[in-house]
Amino acid sequence: ATGMNEGSSRSHSVFTIVLGQRDTTNNSTRTGKLVLVDLAGSEMVRKTHATGQQLEEAKTINKSLSALGQVINALTDDKQKHVPYRDSKLTRVLQDSLGGNSKTCLIVCVSPSSFNVNETLSTLRFGTRAKSIENKPTVNQVRSVEELEALLARAESALDMQQTYIVALESQLKAAQGGEGGGGG
């Protein structure tokens, strides 16, 4: 508990669920990961009146939130080449969720109190920046040997059909060119 929030847990919570699906007909697998995160709010020392251990916790919370903000800024800035995921444990854990192979949903909580207007505005700006991150999720799938062999056979068959078509077109072209050559005077 702090001077700002009597029931504060004063920590981030990260809950990760990994799901797997195996197709028993061809042994292919698909995996997915659901990451639920509850971020601690930023800690303004002048409002929380934190001291001692609570002050150190507030510094750690603010440092990780700052690192998260820097990652989000890097992901939304086209000019930025480097994304500083390794600057905190939080951003490293959230790397896939932020700029990786995932769909991301963000819910922000704000205070209706005018006493917390600065925190509310900061949270809304954070949410707006995070909303503009563009991920391109794809299915995480591992194909079985049987499935890969079937795909290869299908591709080879398509190549054979194309090769047969090319040969037919070439013979038509030669026949058409052979008929043109004899007329002049």
mmCIF file of C-alpha atoms in Angstrom:
data_model
loop_
_atom_site.group_PDB
_atom_site.id
_atom_site.type_symbol
_atom_site.label_atom_id
_atom_site.label_comp_id
_atom_site.label_asym_id
_atom_site.label_seq_id
_atom_site.Cartn_x
_atom_site.Cartn_y
_atom_site.Cartn_z
ATOM 1 C CA ALA A 1 0.000 0.000 0.000
ATOM 2 C CA THR A 2 1.086 3.542 -0.718
ATOM 3 C CA GLY A 3 -0.206 7.062 -0.244
ATOM 4 C CA MET A 4 -1.730 6.850 -3.739
ATOM 5 C CA ASN A 5 -3.256 3.396 -3.589
ATOM 6 C CA GLU A 6 -4.152 1.659 -0.363
ATOM 7 C CA GLY A 7 -4.523 -1.772 -1.993
ATOM 8 C CA SER A 8 -1.551 -1.617 -4.360
ATOM 9 C CA SER A 9 0.336 -4.853 -4.979
ATOM 10 C CA ARG A 10 3.366 -2.702 -5.916
ATOM 11 C CA SER A 11 4.482 -5.119 -8.621
ATOM 12 C CA HIS A 12 3.888 -6.238 -12.172
ATOM 13 C CA SER A 13 2.147 -9.570 -12.718
ATOM 14 C CA VAL A 14 2.834 -11.700 -15.798
ATOM 15 C CA PHE A 15 0.843 -14.874 -16.386
ATOM 16 C CA THR A 16 1.800 -16.994 -19.419
ATOM 17 C CA ILE A 17 -0.237 -19.867 -20.818
ATOM 18 C CA VAL A 18 1.257 -22.000 -23.608
ATOM 19 C CA LEU A 19 -1.222 -24.045 -25.619
ATOM 20 C CA GLY A 20 -0.361 -26.855 -28.011
ATOM 21 C CA GLN A 21 -2.414 -28.735 -30.556
ATOM 22 C CA ARG A 22 -1.342 -31.926 -32.326
ATOM 23 C CA ASP A 23 -3.084 -33.310 -35.376
ATOM 24 C CA THR A 24 -3.103 -37.079 -34.826
ATOM 25 C CA THR A 25 -3.670 -37.820 -38.522
ATOM 26 C CA ASN A 26 -0.378 -36.329 -39.686
ATOM 27 C CA ASN A 27 1.457 -35.489 -36.417
ATOM 28 C CA SER A 28 1.717 -31.765 -37.209
ATOM 29 C CA THR A 29 1.632 -29.410 -34.223
ATOM 30 C CA ARG A 30 0.528 -25.849 -33.599
ATOM 31 C CA THR A 31 1.411 -23.804 -30.553
ATOM 32 C CA GLY A 32 0.154 -20.580 -29.114
ATOM 33 C CA LYS A 33 0.977 -18.449 -26.124
ATOM 34 C CA LEU A 34 -1.359 -16.247 -24.125
ATOM 35 C CA VAL A 35 0.362 -13.640 -21.987
ATOM 36 C CA LEU A 36 -1.702 -11.735 -19.434
ATOM 37 C CA VAL A 37 0.061 -8.765 -17.857
ATOM 38 C CA ASP A 38 -0.993 -6.465 -15.050
ATOM 39 C CA LEU A 39 1.427 -3.560 -14.900
ATOM 40 C CA ALA A 40 1.938 -1.649 -11.684
ATOM 41 C CA GLY A 41 1.214 2.040 -12.027
ATOM 42 C CA SER A 42 4.018 4.547 -12.056
ATOM 43 C CA GLU A 43 5.046 5.672 -8.617
ATOM 44 C CA MET A 44 5.334 9.406 -7.971
ATOM 45 C CA VAL A 45 7.272 9.680 -4.724
ATOM 46 C CA ARG A 46 5.791 13.055 -3.830
ATOM 47 C CA LYS A 47 2.311 11.516 -3.967
ATOM 48 C CA THR A 48 3.054 8.068 -2.536
ATOM 49 C CA HIS A 49 5.263 9.301 0.313
ATOM 50 C CA ALA A 50 7.301 6.130 -0.164
ATOM 51 C CA THR A 51 10.463 5.643 1.862
ATOM 52 C CA GLY A 52 12.937 2.841 2.449
ATOM 53 C CA GLN A 53 11.999 -0.446 0.803
ATOM 54 C CA GLN A 54 8.867 1.053 -0.783
ATOM 55 C CA LEU A 55 10.998 3.772 -2.376
ATOM 56 C CA GLU A 56 13.334 1.159 -3.868
ATOM 57 C CA GLU A 57 10.324 -0.773 -5.204
ATOM 58 C CA ALA A 58 8.944 2.429 -6.727
ATOM 59 C CA LYS A 59 12.278 3.071 -8.468
ATOM 60 C CA THR A 60 12.278 -0.461 -9.917
ATOM 61 C CA ILE A 61 8.666 -0.149 -11.093
ATOM 62 C CA ASN A 62 9.349 3.214 -12.723
ATOM 63 C CA LYS A 63 12.524 1.918 -14.378
ATOM 64 C CA SER A 64 10.714 -1.047 -15.950
ATOM 65 C CA LEU A 65 7.802 1.152 -17.095
ATOM 66 C CA SER A 66 10.288 3.567 -18.618
ATOM 67 C CA ALA A 67 12.003 0.694 -20.470
ATOM 68 C CA LEU A 68 8.602 -0.483 -21.706
ATOM 69 C CA GLY A 69 7.846 3.031 -22.948
ATOM 70 C CA GLN A 70 11.176 3.124 -24.795
ATOM 71 C CA VAL A 71 10.432 -0.205 -26.489
ATOM 72 C CA ILE A 72 6.995 1.022 -27.558
ATOM 73 C CA ASN A 73 8.502 4.267 -28.866
ATOM 74 C CA ALA A 74 11.102 2.296 -30.838
ATOM 75 C CA LEU A 75 8.436 0.010 -32.313
ATOM 76 C CA THR A 76 6.289 2.937 -33.432
ATOM 77 C CA ASP A 77 9.134 5.068 -34.811
ATOM 78 C CA ASP A 78 9.986 4.091 -38.406
ATOM 79 C CA LYS A 79 13.421 5.724 -38.135
ATOM 80 C CA GLN A 80 14.428 3.643 -35.122
ATOM 81 C CA LYS A 81 16.403 0.522 -36.053
ATOM 82 C CA HIS A 82 17.135 -0.904 -32.579
ATOM 83 C CA VAL A 83 14.406 -1.978 -30.149
ATOM 84 C CA PRO A 84 15.791 -2.100 -26.572
ATOM 85 C CA TYR A 85 14.023 -5.271 -25.379
ATOM 86 C CA ARG A 86 16.955 -6.255 -23.153
ATOM 87 C CA ASP A 87 16.810 -3.112 -21.028
ATOM 88 C CA SER A 88 14.495 -4.774 -18.497
ATOM 89 C CA LYS A 89 13.170 -8.190 -17.560
ATOM 90 C CA LEU A 90 9.636 -6.973 -18.282
ATOM 91 C CA THR A 91 10.357 -5.952 -21.879
ATOM 92 C CA ARG A 92 12.315 -9.152 -22.482
ATOM 93 C CA VAL A 93 9.357 -11.265 -21.281
ATOM 94 C CA LEU A 94 6.943 -9.214 -23.410
ATOM 95 C CA GLN A 95 9.127 -9.187 -26.550
ATOM 96 C CA ASP A 96 6.878 -11.583 -28.505
ATOM 97 C CA SER A 97 3.743 -9.746 -27.415
ATOM 98 C CA LEU A 98 5.033 -6.301 -28.308
ATOM 99 C CA GLY A 99 6.726 -6.608 -31.651
ATOM 100 C CA GLY A 100 6.662 -10.255 -32.449
ATOM 101 C CA ASN A 101 4.405 -12.921 -33.799
ATOM 102 C CA SER A 102 1.257 -12.099 -31.862
ATOM 103 C CA LYS A 103 -2.013 -10.273 -31.580
ATOM 104 C CA THR A 104 -1.920 -7.797 -28.727
ATOM 105 C CA CYS A 105 -4.768 -6.223 -26.785
ATOM 106 C CA LEU A 106 -4.204 -3.476 -24.233
ATOM 107 C CA ILE A 107 -6.558 -2.318 -21.511
ATOM 108 C CA VAL A 108 -5.548 0.791 -19.598
ATOM 109 C CA CYS A 109 -7.029 1.870 -16.283
ATOM 110 C CA VAL A 110 -7.211 5.535 -15.415
ATOM 111 C CA SER A 111 -8.402 7.553 -12.481
ATOM 112 C CA PRO A 112 -11.406 9.887 -12.671
ATOM 113 C CA SER A 113 -9.868 12.069 -9.959
ATOM 114 C CA SER A 114 -8.380 15.446 -10.879
ATOM 115 C CA PHE A 115 -5.676 14.674 -8.291
ATOM 116 C CA ASN A 116 -4.334 12.035 -10.711
ATOM 117 C CA VAL A 117 -4.739 13.966 -13.972
ATOM 118 C CA ASN A 118 -1.030 13.742 -14.862
ATOM 119 C CA GLU A 119 -0.971 9.967 -14.390
ATOM 120 C CA THR A 120 -4.199 9.604 -16.368
ATOM 121 C CA LEU A 121 -2.833 11.627 -19.306
ATOM 122 C CA SER A 122 0.438 9.712 -19.239
ATOM 123 C CA THR A 123 -1.430 6.381 -19.255
ATOM 124 C CA LEU A 124 -3.639 7.472 -22.162
ATOM 125 C CA ARG A 125 -0.582 8.597 -24.157
ATOM 126 C CA PHE A 126 1.075 5.255 -23.409
ATOM 127 C CA GLY A 127 -2.040 3.409 -24.615
ATOM 128 C CA THR A 128 -2.195 5.482 -27.793
ATOM 129 C CA ARG A 129 1.449 4.744 -28.621
ATOM 130 C CA ALA A 130 1.033 1.035 -27.832
ATOM 131 C CA LYS A 131 -2.078 0.894 -30.012
ATOM 132 C CA SER A 132 -0.065 1.977 -33.045
ATOM 133 C CA ILE A 133 2.296 -1.039 -32.875
ATOM 134 C CA GLU A 134 1.746 -3.190 -35.964
ATOM 135 C CA ASN A 135 2.371 -6.913 -35.520
ATOM 136 C CA LYS A 136 2.056 -9.486 -38.269
ATOM 137 C CA PRO A 137 1.034 -12.734 -36.559
ATOM 138 C CA THR A 138 1.435 -16.074 -38.325
ATOM 139 C CA VAL A 139 0.452 -19.577 -37.282
ATOM 140 C CA ASN A 140 3.171 -21.340 -35.282
ATOM 141 C CA GLN A 141 3.079 -24.705 -36.965
ATOM 142 C CA VAL A 142 5.499 -27.601 -37.170
ATOM 143 C CA ARG A 143 4.701 -29.950 -40.025
ATOM 144 C CA SER A 144 5.221 -33.689 -39.745
ATOM 145 C CA VAL A 145 7.400 -35.689 -42.159
ATOM 146 C CA GLU A 146 4.282 -37.149 -43.798
ATOM 147 C CA GLU A 147 2.769 -33.710 -44.299
ATOM 148 C CA LEU A 148 6.015 -32.332 -45.735
ATOM 149 C CA GLU A 149 6.298 -35.304 -48.117
ATOM 150 C CA ALA A 150 2.725 -34.723 -49.318
ATOM 151 C CA LEU A 151 3.449 -31.020 -49.894
ATOM 152 C CA LEU A 152 6.619 -31.914 -51.800
ATOM 153 C CA ALA A 153 4.749 -34.417 -53.991
ATOM 154 C CA ARG A 154 2.085 -31.787 -54.735
ATOM 155 C CA ALA A 155 4.744 -29.211 -55.655
ATOM 156 C CA GLU A 156 6.611 -31.710 -57.877
ATOM 157 C CA SER A 157 3.352 -32.596 -59.649
ATOM 158 C CA ALA A 158 2.644 -28.904 -60.255
ATOM 159 C CA LEU A 159 6.168 -28.471 -61.668
ATOM 160 C CA ASP A 160 5.678 -31.457 -63.987
ATOM 161 C CA MET A 161 2.417 -29.971 -65.268
ATOM 162 C CA GLN A 162 4.093 -26.614 -65.885
ATOM 163 C CA GLN A 163 7.010 -28.272 -67.684
ATOM 164 C CA THR A 164 4.586 -30.191 -69.941
ATOM 165 C CA TYR A 165 2.761 -26.941 -70.698
ATOM 166 C CA ILE A 166 6.036 -25.176 -71.532
ATOM 167 C CA VAL A 167 7.029 -27.969 -73.953
ATOM 168 C CA ALA A 168 3.610 -27.761 -75.652
ATOM 169 C CA LEU A 169 3.906 -23.971 -76.006
ATOM 170 C CA GLU A 170 7.430 -24.265 -77.428
ATOM 171 C CA SER A 171 6.283 -26.774 -80.054
ATOM 172 C CA GLN A 172 3.369 -24.493 -81.006
ATOM 173 C CA LEU A 173 5.795 -21.586 -81.337
ATOM 174 C CA LYS A 174 8.139 -23.594 -83.597
ATOM 175 C CA ALA A 175 5.217 -24.705 -85.736
ATOM 176 C CA ALA A 176 4.001 -21.125 -86.084
ATOM 177 C CA GLN A 177 7.489 -19.870 -86.986
ATOM 178 C CA GLY A 178 7.971 -22.673 -89.541
ATOM 179 C CA GLY A 179 4.847 -21.650 -91.436
ATOM 180 C CA GLU A 180 5.855 -17.975 -91.769
ATOM 181 C CA GLY A 181 9.182 -18.234 -93.592
ATOM 182 C CA GLY A 182 8.359 -18.957 -97.225
ATOM 183 C CA GLY A 183 6.660 -16.036 -98.915
ATOM 184 C CA GLY A 184 8.747 -13.247 -100.439
ATOM 185 C CA GLY A 185 9.673 -12.279 -103.900
#
